[in-house]
């Protein structure tokens, strides 16, 4: 049972506690339609949660999601339900693994406030994928890892005007940084905007002619770019208030954010990351949400060092900066995971005495074989090496295991073990 709390609005708790037949989208749609009035009441009665309400532990590593990673914003990423669910899984498997807490913006609450008490089917249709995403993320919400804040914040007219001015100015600058990256195709009912390098993965957006007919191609591109930049700047504002980091899948938004360095909206300790690259961690990709929580517990000693490692590899760079090949850090982590596993195979055993006995028997056998084939000198060397190994096994006990389990590569080792164990059960 999920109770409403700071970071979990009442309407979110209501949906998480309600049972839905997720194998039957039509049933989900009917049930949401029947709950419309109650969902609106809950959204109206909920006290909006702002970023400053979540400032409870400055020692935590907090992440604010932006762009297509802000899963209920419905922009910046493909909105086809399978893609939305895969993005949600990426957040659970990787970004949530990296952070103590992850913050999303509560756009669902805004949608419920706009919902009529007796809505038509098409009004509810857009909420169906939202529910599937929310249910997938439910274990993270229940564990207190995933929290929601209002997409708005009390702001005076002067501050919002200054924010808009900076967003417009930054958008003009980043559009110069991304030349010839966009295209617009006009069709009878709508315009198709190829967003080019605005987002990763690339995105194509359809704009209805009721809006597209009033804008030139350049104005449509600028409108898309401005939305991307505004989202990044607003998300950075939230992250700065939390003393946390911004994760985004928008190179354009991140580029705009880097241009804000030294401005009032920036923060000395704010870091911005190309969040979609955090989803590439080997073995972690195959975990379910529940298994991700299991991994957080199993590899808790290694998570701080993994975060430091990834911070160096994923931090946003100015456009054109040479940050090496994107996947080099994956190969480095794989090598480290292999080394950690090799050491753990020696240093850990549920029955150390059996391990030592088996090692001794094998070692004596090898020594005897060496004596018969290669002579006494080689046999003596082999025996001494084996005895040295036997001596090391007890010493490489709990303390050494803890050192190994504090290495970034151990997270991948643990992820691989969790997957192997789950597949063994099935």
CSV table of C-alpha atoms in Angstrom, one decimal:
chain,number,residue,atom,x,y,z
A,1,UNK,CA,0.0,0.0,0.0
A,2,UNK,CA,1.5,3.3,-1.1
A,3,UNK,CA,0.7,6.2,1.1
A,4,UNK,CA,0.6,9.8,-0.2
A,5,UNK,CA,3.7,11.6,1.0
A,6,UNK,CA,6.2,14.3,0.1
A,7,UNK,CA,7.3,13.2,-3.4
A,8,UNK,CA,4.3,10.9,-3.9
A,9,UNK,CA,1.1,12.9,-4.7
A,10,UNK,CA,-2.3,11.5,-3.7
A,11,UNK,CA,-3.4,10.8,-7.3
A,12,UNK,CA,-0.1,8.9,-8.0
A,13,UNK,CA,-0.7,6.8,-4.8
A,14,UNK,CA,-4.3,6.2,-5.8
A,15,UNK,CA,-3.2,4.7,-9.2
A,16,UNK,CA,-0.4,2.6,-7.7
A,17,UNK,CA,-2.8,1.1,-5.2
A,18,UNK,CA,-5.6,0.4,-7.7
A,19,UNK,CA,-5.6,-2.9,-9.5
A,20,UNK,CA,-5.7,-2.8,-13.3
A,21,UNK,CA,-5.8,-5.6,-15.9
A,22,UNK,CA,-2.7,-4.5,-17.8
A,23,UNK,CA,-3.1,-7.3,-20.3
A,24,UNK,CA,-6.3,-5.6,-21.5
A,25,UNK,CA,-5.8,-2.0,-22.6
A,26,UNK,CA,-9.5,-1.5,-23.3
A,27,UNK,CA,-10.3,-2.5,-19.7
A,28,UNK,CA,-7.6,0.0,-18.5
A,29,UNK,CA,-9.2,2.7,-20.5
A,30,UNK,CA,-12.6,2.0,-19.1
A,31,UNK,CA,-11.4,2.0,-15.6
A,32,UNK,CA,-9.5,5.2,-16.0
A,33,UNK,CA,-12.6,6.8,-17.5
A,34,UNK,CA,-14.6,5.7,-14.4
A,35,UNK,CA,-11.9,7.1,-12.1
A,36,UNK,CA,-11.7,10.5,-13.9
A,37,UNK,CA,-13.7,12.4,-11.3
A,38,UNK,CA,-11.8,10.9,-8.3
A,39,UNK,CA,-8.4,11.5,-10.0
A,40,UNK,CA,-9.3,15.1,-10.6
A,41,UNK,CA,-10.4,15.5,-7.0
A,42,UNK,CA,-7.2,14.0,-5.7
A,43,UNK,CA,-5.1,16.2,-8.0
A,44,UNK,CA,-7.0,19.3,-6.9
A,45,UNK,CA,-6.7,18.5,-3.2
A,46,UNK,CA,-3.0,17.5,-3.3
A,47,UNK,CA,-0.6,20.1,-2.1
A,48,UNK,CA,1.9,20.7,-5.0
A,49,UNK,CA,5.3,19.3,-4.1
A,50,UNK,CA,8.1,21.6,-5.1
A,51,UNK,CA,11.8,20.9,-5.3
A,52,UNK,CA,12.6,22.6,-2.1
A,53,UNK,CA,10.2,20.2,-0.3
A,54,UNK,CA,12.6,17.3,-1.1
A,55,UNK,CA,15.7,18.9,0.4
A,56,UNK,CA,15.9,16.3,3.2
A,57,UNK,CA,19.5,14.8,3.0
A,58,UNK,CA,22.3,16.8,1.4
A,59,UNK,CA,24.5,13.7,1.4
A,60,UNK,CA,22.3,11.9,-1.1
A,61,UNK,CA,23.1,11.8,-4.8
A,62,UNK,CA,20.0,13.3,-6.4
A,63,UNK,CA,19.1,13.2,-10.1
A,64,UNK,CA,16.5,15.3,-11.9
A,65,UNK,CA,15.3,14.0,-15.2
A,66,UNK,CA,14.8,16.2,-18.3
A,67,UNK,CA,14.0,15.9,-22.0
A,68,UNK,CA,12.9,12.4,-23.1
A,69,UNK,CA,14.0,11.0,-19.8
A,70,UNK,CA,11.3,13.0,-17.9
A,71,UNK,CA,8.9,10.1,-18.5
A,72,UNK,CA,5.6,11.9,-18.2
A,73,UNK,CA,6.5,15.1,-20.1
A,74,UNK,CA,5.4,13.3,-23.3
A,75,UNK,CA,8.1,15.0,-25.4
A,76,UNK,CA,11.7,14.6,-26.2
A,77,UNK,CA,11.3,10.9,-27.0
A,78,UNK,CA,9.2,8.5,-29.1
A,79,UNK,CA,5.7,8.4,-27.6
A,80,UNK,CA,4.8,5.0,-29.0
A,81,UNK,CA,3.9,2.9,-26.0
A,82,UNK,CA,6.6,0.3,-26.5
A,83,UNK,CA,9.3,3.0,-26.7
A,84,UNK,CA,7.9,4.8,-23.7
A,85,UNK,CA,8.0,1.6,-21.7
A,86,UNK,CA,11.6,0.9,-22.8
A,87,UNK,CA,12.6,4.4,-21.7
A,88,UNK,CA,11.0,3.8,-18.3
A,89,UNK,CA,12.9,0.5,-18.1
A,90,UNK,CA,16.2,2.4,-18.8
A,91,UNK,CA,15.5,4.8,-16.0
A,92,UNK,CA,14.9,1.8,-13.6
A,93,UNK,CA,17.9,-0.2,-14.8
A,94,UNK,CA,20.5,2.5,-15.0
A,95,UNK,CA,19.8,6.0,-13.9
A,96,UNK,CA,17.9,4.9,-10.8
A,97,UNK,CA,20.8,2.6,-10.0
A,98,UNK,CA,23.2,5.5,-10.2
A,99,UNK,CA,21.3,7.8,-7.9
A,100,UNK,CA,20.1,7.6,-4.3
A,101,UNK,CA,16.9,9.4,-5.5
A,102,UNK,CA,15.5,10.2,-8.9
A,103,UNK,CA,13.1,13.1,-9.4
A,104,UNK,CA,10.4,13.3,-12.2
A,105,UNK,CA,8.0,16.1,-12.9
A,106,UNK,CA,4.3,15.4,-12.1
A,107,UNK,CA,2.8,16.1,-15.5
A,108,UNK,CA,0.1,13.4,-14.7
A,109,UNK,CA,-1.3,15.7,-12.1
A,110,UNK,CA,-1.6,18.5,-14.6
A,111,UNK,CA,-3.4,16.2,-17.0
A,112,UNK,CA,-5.9,15.2,-14.3
A,113,UNK,CA,-6.7,18.8,-13.5
A,114,UNK,CA,-7.6,19.3,-17.2
A,115,UNK,CA,-9.7,16.2,-17.3
A,116,UNK,CA,-13.5,16.6,-17.4
A,117,UNK,CA,-15.4,14.7,-14.8
A,118,UNK,CA,-17.2,12.7,-17.5
A,119,UNK,CA,-14.5,12.6,-20.2
A,120,UNK,CA,-14.7,11.2,-23.7
A,121,UNK,CA,-12.7,8.2,-24.7
A,122,UNK,CA,-10.2,10.2,-26.6
A,123,UNK,CA,-9.5,12.3,-23.5
A,124,UNK,CA,-8.6,9.2,-21.5
A,125,UNK,CA,-6.6,7.6,-24.3
A,126,UNK,CA,-3.5,9.7,-23.7
A,127,UNK,CA,-3.5,8.6,-20.0
A,128,UNK,CA,-3.3,4.9,-20.8
A,129,UNK,CA,0.4,4.8,-21.7
A,130,UNK,CA,1.1,7.0,-18.6
A,131,UNK,CA,-0.5,4.3,-16.4
A,132,UNK,CA,1.6,1.5,-17.9
A,133,UNK,CA,4.8,3.5,-17.3
A,134,UNK,CA,3.7,4.3,-13.8
A,135,UNK,CA,3.0,0.7,-13.0
A,136,UNK,CA,6.4,-0.4,-14.4
A,137,UNK,CA,8.1,2.1,-12.1
A,138,UNK,CA,5.9,1.2,-9.0
A,139,UNK,CA,8.6,-0.7,-7.1
A,140,UNK,CA,10.9,2.4,-7.3
A,141,UNK,CA,8.2,4.7,-6.0
A,142,UNK,CA,7.4,2.2,-3.2
A,143,UNK,CA,11.0,2.0,-2.2
A,144,UNK,CA,11.3,5.8,-2.1
A,145,UNK,CA,13.8,6.0,-4.9
A,146,UNK,CA,11.5,7.7,-7.4
A,147,UNK,CA,9.8,11.0,-6.4
A,148,UNK,CA,7.6,13.5,-8.1
A,149,UNK,CA,7.7,17.3,-8.1
A,150,UNK,CA,5.4,19.9,-9.6
A,151,UNK,CA,6.5,21.0,-13.1
A,152,UNK,CA,5.8,24.6,-11.9
A,153,UNK,CA,7.1,26.6,-9.1
A,154,UNK,CA,5.9,29.9,-7.5
A,155,UNK,CA,7.8,32.6,-9.5
A,156,UNK,CA,7.4,36.3,-9.7
A,157,UNK,CA,6.8,38.0,-13.0
A,158,UNK,CA,10.3,39.5,-13.1
A,159,UNK,CA,12.0,36.2,-12.5
A,160,UNK,CA,10.0,34.4,-15.1
A,161,UNK,CA,10.5,37.2,-17.6
A,162,UNK,CA,14.3,36.9,-17.0
A,163,UNK,CA,14.1,33.1,-17.4
A,164,UNK,CA,12.3,33.5,-20.7
A,165,UNK,CA,14.8,36.0,-21.9
A,166,UNK,CA,17.7,33.8,-21.2
A,167,UNK,CA,15.9,30.8,-22.8
A,168,UNK,CA,15.3,32.8,-26.0
A,169,UNK,CA,18.9,34.1,-26.0
A,170,UNK,CA,20.3,30.6,-25.3
A,171,UNK,CA,18.1,29.0,-28.0
A,172,UNK,CA,19.5,31.5,-30.6
A,173,UNK,CA,23.0,30.5,-29.6
A,174,UNK,CA,22.6,26.7,-29.7
A,175,UNK,CA,20.8,26.9,-33.1
A,176,UNK,CA,24.0,28.4,-34.4
A,177,UNK,CA,25.9,25.4,-32.8
A,178,UNK,CA,23.7,22.9,-34.6
A,179,UNK,CA,23.8,24.1,-38.2
A,180,UNK,CA,21.9,22.3,-40.9
A,181,UNK,CA,20.8,19.6,-38.4
A,182,UNK,CA,17.0,20.0,-38.9
A,183,UNK,CA,14.5,19.7,-41.7
A,184,UNK,CA,10.7,20.3,-42.1
A,185,UNK,CA,8.4,18.5,-44.5
A,186,UNK,CA,5.0,19.9,-45.2
A,187,UNK,CA,2.1,17.6,-45.7
A,188,UNK,CA,-1.6,18.3,-46.3
A,189,UNK,CA,-2.7,17.7,-42.7
A,190,UNK,CA,0.5,18.5,-40.8
A,191,UNK,CA,4.2,19.3,-40.9
A,192,UNK,CA,6.9,16.9,-40.0
A,193,UNK,CA,9.9,18.3,-38.1
A,194,UNK,CA,13.1,16.2,-38.1
A,195,UNK,CA,14.7,17.3,-34.9
A,196,UNK,CA,18.2,16.1,-35.9
A,197,UNK,CA,20.6,16.5,-33.0
A,198,UNK,CA,18.1,18.0,-30.6
A,199,UNK,CA,17.6,14.6,-29.0
A,200,UNK,CA,19.4,11.3,-28.7
A,201,UNK,CA,17.9,9.0,-30.0
A,202,UNK,CA,16.8,11.3,-32.9
A,203,UNK,CA,13.2,12.3,-33.0
A,204,UNK,CA,10.7,13.2,-35.7
A,205,UNK,CA,7.7,15.3,-34.5
A,206,UNK,CA,4.4,15.9,-36.3
A,207,UNK,CA,2.9,19.4,-35.9
A,208,UNK,CA,-0.8,19.9,-36.7
A,209,UNK,CA,-1.5,22.4,-39.4
A,210,UNK,CA,-3.5,24.5,-37.0
A,211,UNK,CA,-0.2,25.5,-35.6
A,212,UNK,CA,2.2,24.7,-38.5
A,213,UNK,CA,0.3,26.9,-41.1
A,214,UNK,CA,1.0,30.0,-39.0
A,215,UNK,CA,4.8,29.3,-38.7
A,216,UNK,CA,7.7,29.2,-41.2
A,217,UNK,CA,10.0,26.2,-41.3
A,218,UNK,CA,12.6,28.2,-39.3
A,219,UNK,CA,10.0,29.2,-36.7
A,220,UNK,CA,8.9,25.5,-36.3
A,221,UNK,CA,12.5,24.5,-35.7
A,222,UNK,CA,13.1,27.3,-33.3
A,223,UNK,CA,9.9,26.4,-31.4
A,224,UNK,CA,11.1,22.8,-30.9
A,225,UNK,CA,14.6,24.0,-29.9
A,226,UNK,CA,13.2,26.5,-27.4
A,227,UNK,CA,11.1,23.8,-25.7
A,228,UNK,CA,14.3,21.6,-25.4
A,229,UNK,CA,16.3,24.5,-23.9
A,230,UNK,CA,13.6,25.6,-21.5
A,231,UNK,CA,13.2,22.0,-20.2
A,232,UNK,CA,16.9,21.7,-19.6
A,233,UNK,CA,17.2,25.1,-17.9
A,234,UNK,CA,14.1,24.4,-15.7
A,235,UNK,CA,15.4,21.0,-14.8
A,236,UNK,CA,18.8,22.4,-14.0
A,237,UNK,CA,17.1,24.9,-11.6
A,238,UNK,CA,15.5,22.0,-9.8
A,239,UNK,CA,18.7,20.0,-9.7
A,240,UNK,CA,20.6,23.0,-8.4
A,241,UNK,CA,18.1,23.5,-5.6
A,242,UNK,CA,18.6,19.8,-4.6
A,243,UNK,CA,22.3,20.0,-4.9
A,244,UNK,CA,21.9,17.3,-7.5
A,245,UNK,CA,22.5,16.5,-11.1
A,246,UNK,CA,20.5,16.8,-14.3
A,247,UNK,CA,20.2,13.8,-16.7
A,248,UNK,CA,18.9,14.5,-20.1
A,249,UNK,CA,18.8,12.9,-23.6
A,250,UNK,CA,19.0,16.3,-25.3
A,251,UNK,CA,22.4,17.4,-26.6
A,252,UNK,CA,20.9,20.7,-27.5
A,253,UNK,CA,19.4,21.3,-24.1
A,254,UNK,CA,22.7,20.3,-22.4
A,255,UNK,CA,24.6,22.6,-24.8
A,256,UNK,CA,22.3,25.4,-23.8
A,257,UNK,CA,22.8,24.6,-20.1
A,258,UNK,CA,26.6,24.8,-20.5
A,259,UNK,CA,26.2,28.2,-22.0
A,260,UNK,CA,24.6,29.3,-18.7
A,261,UNK,CA,27.7,28.9,-16.7
A,262,UNK,CA,28.2,31.8,-14.3
A,263,UNK,CA,24.6,32.9,-14.7
A,264,UNK,CA,22.2,33.2,-11.7
A,265,UNK,CA,20.4,30.0,-12.7
A,266,UNK,CA,23.6,28.0,-12.6
A,267,UNK,CA,25.0,26.3,-9.5
A,268,UNK,CA,28.6,25.7,-8.6
A,269,UNK,CA,28.1,22.0,-7.9
A,270,UNK,CA,25.5,21.3,-10.6
A,271,UNK,CA,26.5,18.6,-13.1
A,272,UNK,CA,24.7,17.7,-16.2
A,273,UNK,CA,24.9,14.3,-17.8
A,274,UNK,CA,24.1,12.7,-21.1
A,275,UNK,CA,21.7,10.4,-19.3
A,276,UNK,CA,20.8,8.2,-22.2
A,277,UNK,CA,24.3,6.8,-22.2
A,278,UNK,CA,23.9,5.5,-18.7
A,279,UNK,CA,21.5,2.9,-20.1
A,280,UNK,CA,24.4,1.1,-21.9
A,281,UNK,CA,25.8,-0.7,-18.8
A,282,UNK,CA,26.2,-4.3,-19.7
A,283,UNK,CA,24.0,-6.9,-17.9
A,284,UNK,CA,22.2,-4.1,-16.1
A,285,UNK,CA,20.1,-3.7,-19.3
A,286,UNK,CA,18.5,-7.0,-18.8
A,287,UNK,CA,17.3,-6.4,-15.2
A,288,UNK,CA,13.7,-5.9,-14.2
A,289,UNK,CA,12.7,-3.1,-11.9
A,290,UNK,CA,12.6,-5.4,-8.9
A,291,UNK,CA,16.0,-6.8,-9.8
A,292,UNK,CA,17.4,-3.3,-10.0
A,293,UNK,CA,16.4,-2.8,-6.4
A,294,UNK,CA,18.0,-6.1,-5.5
A,295,UNK,CA,21.2,-4.9,-7.3
A,296,UNK,CA,21.1,-1.6,-5.3
A,297,UNK,CA,21.2,-3.6,-2.1
A,298,UNK,CA,23.8,-6.2,-3.2
A,299,UNK,CA,26.2,-3.7,-4.7
A,300,UNK,CA,25.6,-0.8,-2.3
A,301,UNK,CA,29.3,-0.6,-1.4
A,302,UNK,CA,30.3,-0.2,-5.1
A,303,UNK,CA,27.7,2.3,-6.1
A,304,UNK,CA,29.5,5.4,-4.9
A,305,UNK,CA,32.6,4.5,-6.8
A,306,UNK,CA,30.6,3.5,-9.9
A,307,UNK,CA,28.9,6.9,-9.8
A,308,UNK,CA,32.2,8.7,-9.6
A,309,UNK,CA,33.5,6.6,-12.5
A,310,UNK,CA,30.4,7.4,-14.7
A,311,UNK,CA,30.5,11.0,-13.7
A,312,UNK,CA,33.8,11.3,-15.4
A,313,UNK,CA,32.6,9.5,-18.5
A,314,UNK,CA,29.0,10.9,-18.9
A,315,UNK,CA,29.3,14.5,-17.9
A,316,UNK,CA,28.0,16.8,-20.6
A,317,UNK,CA,30.6,18.3,-22.9
A,318,UNK,CA,30.5,21.5,-25.0
A,319,UNK,CA,29.5,20.8,-28.6
A,320,UNK,CA,32.5,19.4,-30.5
A,321,UNK,CA,34.5,18.6,-27.4
A,322,UNK,CA,36.6,15.5,-27.6
A,323,UNK,CA,35.3,13.1,-24.9
A,324,UNK,CA,36.6,10.0,-26.5
A,325,UNK,CA,34.6,7.2,-28.1
A,326,UNK,CA,31.2,6.9,-26.4
A,327,UNK,CA,31.5,3.2,-25.6
A,328,UNK,CA,35.1,3.2,-24.3
A,329,UNK,CA,33.9,3.4,-20.8
A,330,UNK,CA,31.8,0.3,-21.3
A,331,UNK,CA,34.9,-1.7,-22.3
A,332,UNK,CA,36.8,-0.4,-19.3
A,333,UNK,CA,34.0,-1.4,-17.0
A,334,UNK,CA,33.8,-4.9,-18.6
A,335,UNK,CA,37.5,-5.4,-18.0
A,336,UNK,CA,37.2,-4.3,-14.4
A,337,UNK,CA,34.2,-6.6,-13.9
A,338,UNK,CA,36.2,-9.5,-15.3
A,339,UNK,CA,39.1,-8.8,-12.9
A,340,UNK,CA,36.8,-8.5,-9.9
A,341,UNK,CA,35.1,-11.8,-10.7
A,342,UNK,CA,38.5,-13.5,-11.1
A,343,UNK,CA,39.6,-12.3,-7.7
A,344,UNK,CA,36.2,-13.2,-6.1
A,345,UNK,CA,36.5,-16.7,-7.4
A,346,UNK,CA,39.6,-17.1,-5.3
A,347,UNK,CA,38.7,-15.0,-2.3
A,348,UNK,CA,35.1,-16.2,-1.7
A,349,UNK,CA,33.6,-19.6,-1.0
A,350,UNK,CA,30.8,-20.8,1.1
A,351,UNK,CA,33.1,-23.6,2.3
A,352,UNK,CA,36.6,-22.2,2.6
A,353,UNK,CA,38.0,-25.5,4.1
A,354,UNK,CA,36.8,-27.5,1.1
A,355,UNK,CA,38.3,-24.9,-1.2
A,356,UNK,CA,41.7,-25.2,0.5
A,357,UNK,CA,41.5,-29.0,0.5
A,358,UNK,CA,40.6,-29.1,-3.2
A,359,UNK,CA,43.3,-26.6,-4.0
A,360,UNK,CA,45.9,-28.7,-2.0
A,361,UNK,CA,44.9,-31.9,-3.7
A,362,UNK,CA,45.1,-30.4,-7.2
A,363,UNK,CA,48.4,-28.7,-6.3
A,364,UNK,CA,50.0,-31.9,-5.1
A,365,UNK,CA,48.8,-33.7,-8.2
A,366,UNK,CA,50.3,-31.0,-10.4
A,367,UNK,CA,53.5,-31.2,-8.4
A,368,UNK,CA,53.6,-35.0,-8.9
A,369,UNK,CA,53.1,-34.6,-12.6
A,370,UNK,CA,55.8,-32.0,-12.8
A,371,UNK,CA,58.2,-34.3,-10.9
A,372,UNK,CA,57.6,-37.0,-13.4
A,373,UNK,CA,57.8,-34.9,-16.5
A,374,UNK,CA,59.9,-31.8,-15.8
A,375,UNK,CA,62.2,-32.7,-12.9
A,376,UNK,CA,62.5,-31.8,-9.2
A,377,UNK,CA,63.2,-28.1,-9.6
A,378,UNK,CA,60.0,-27.4,-11.5
A,379,UNK,CA,58.0,-29.6,-9.2
A,380,UNK,CA,59.3,-27.8,-6.1
A,381,UNK,CA,58.4,-24.5,-7.6
A,382,UNK,CA,54.9,-25.6,-8.4
A,383,UNK,CA,54.3,-27.0,-4.9
A,384,UNK,CA,55.5,-23.9,-3.2
A,385,UNK,CA,53.3,-21.8,-5.4
A,386,UNK,CA,50.3,-24.0,-4.6
A,387,UNK,CA,51.1,-23.9,-0.9
A,388,UNK,CA,51.3,-20.1,-1.2
A,389,UNK,CA,47.9,-20.0,-2.8
A,390,UNK,CA,46.5,-22.2,0.0
A,391,UNK,CA,47.9,-19.8,2.5
A,392,UNK,CA,46.3,-16.8,0.8
A,393,UNK,CA,42.8,-18.2,0.7
A,394,UNK,CA,42.0,-17.6,4.4
A,395,UNK,CA,43.7,-14.2,4.3
A,396,UNK,CA,41.7,-13.2,1.3
A,397,UNK,CA,38.6,-13.4,3.4
A,398,UNK,CA,35.9,-10.9,4.4
A,399,UNK,CA,38.1,-7.9,4.4
A,400,UNK,CA,39.4,-8.5,0.9
A,401,UNK,CA,35.9,-9.4,-0.3
A,402,UNK,CA,34.7,-6.0,0.9
A,403,UNK,CA,37.4,-4.2,-1.0
A,404,UNK,CA,36.5,-6.1,-4.1
A,405,UNK,CA,32.8,-5.3,-3.6
A,406,UNK,CA,33.6,-1.6,-3.4
A,407,UNK,CA,35.0,-1.5,-7.0
A,408,UNK,CA,32.8,-0.1,-9.8
A,409,UNK,CA,33.1,-3.3,-11.7
A,410,UNK,CA,31.4,-5.2,-8.9
A,411,UNK,CA,28.0,-3.6,-9.8
A,412,UNK,CA,28.2,-5.4,-13.2
A,413,UNK,CA,29.3,-8.6,-11.6
A,414,UNK,CA,26.3,-8.5,-9.2
A,415,UNK,CA,24.0,-7.6,-12.1
A,416,UNK,CA,25.3,-10.6,-14.1
A,417,UNK,CA,24.8,-12.9,-11.1
A,418,UNK,CA,21.2,-11.7,-10.5
A,419,UNK,CA,20.3,-12.3,-14.2
A,420,UNK,CA,21.9,-15.7,-14.2
A,421,UNK,CA,20.1,-16.7,-11.0
A,422,UNK,CA,16.8,-15.5,-12.4
A,423,UNK,CA,17.3,-17.5,-15.6
A,424,UNK,CA,18.2,-20.5,-13.6
A,425,UNK,CA,14.9,-20.3,-11.8
A,426,UNK,CA,13.0,-20.0,-15.0
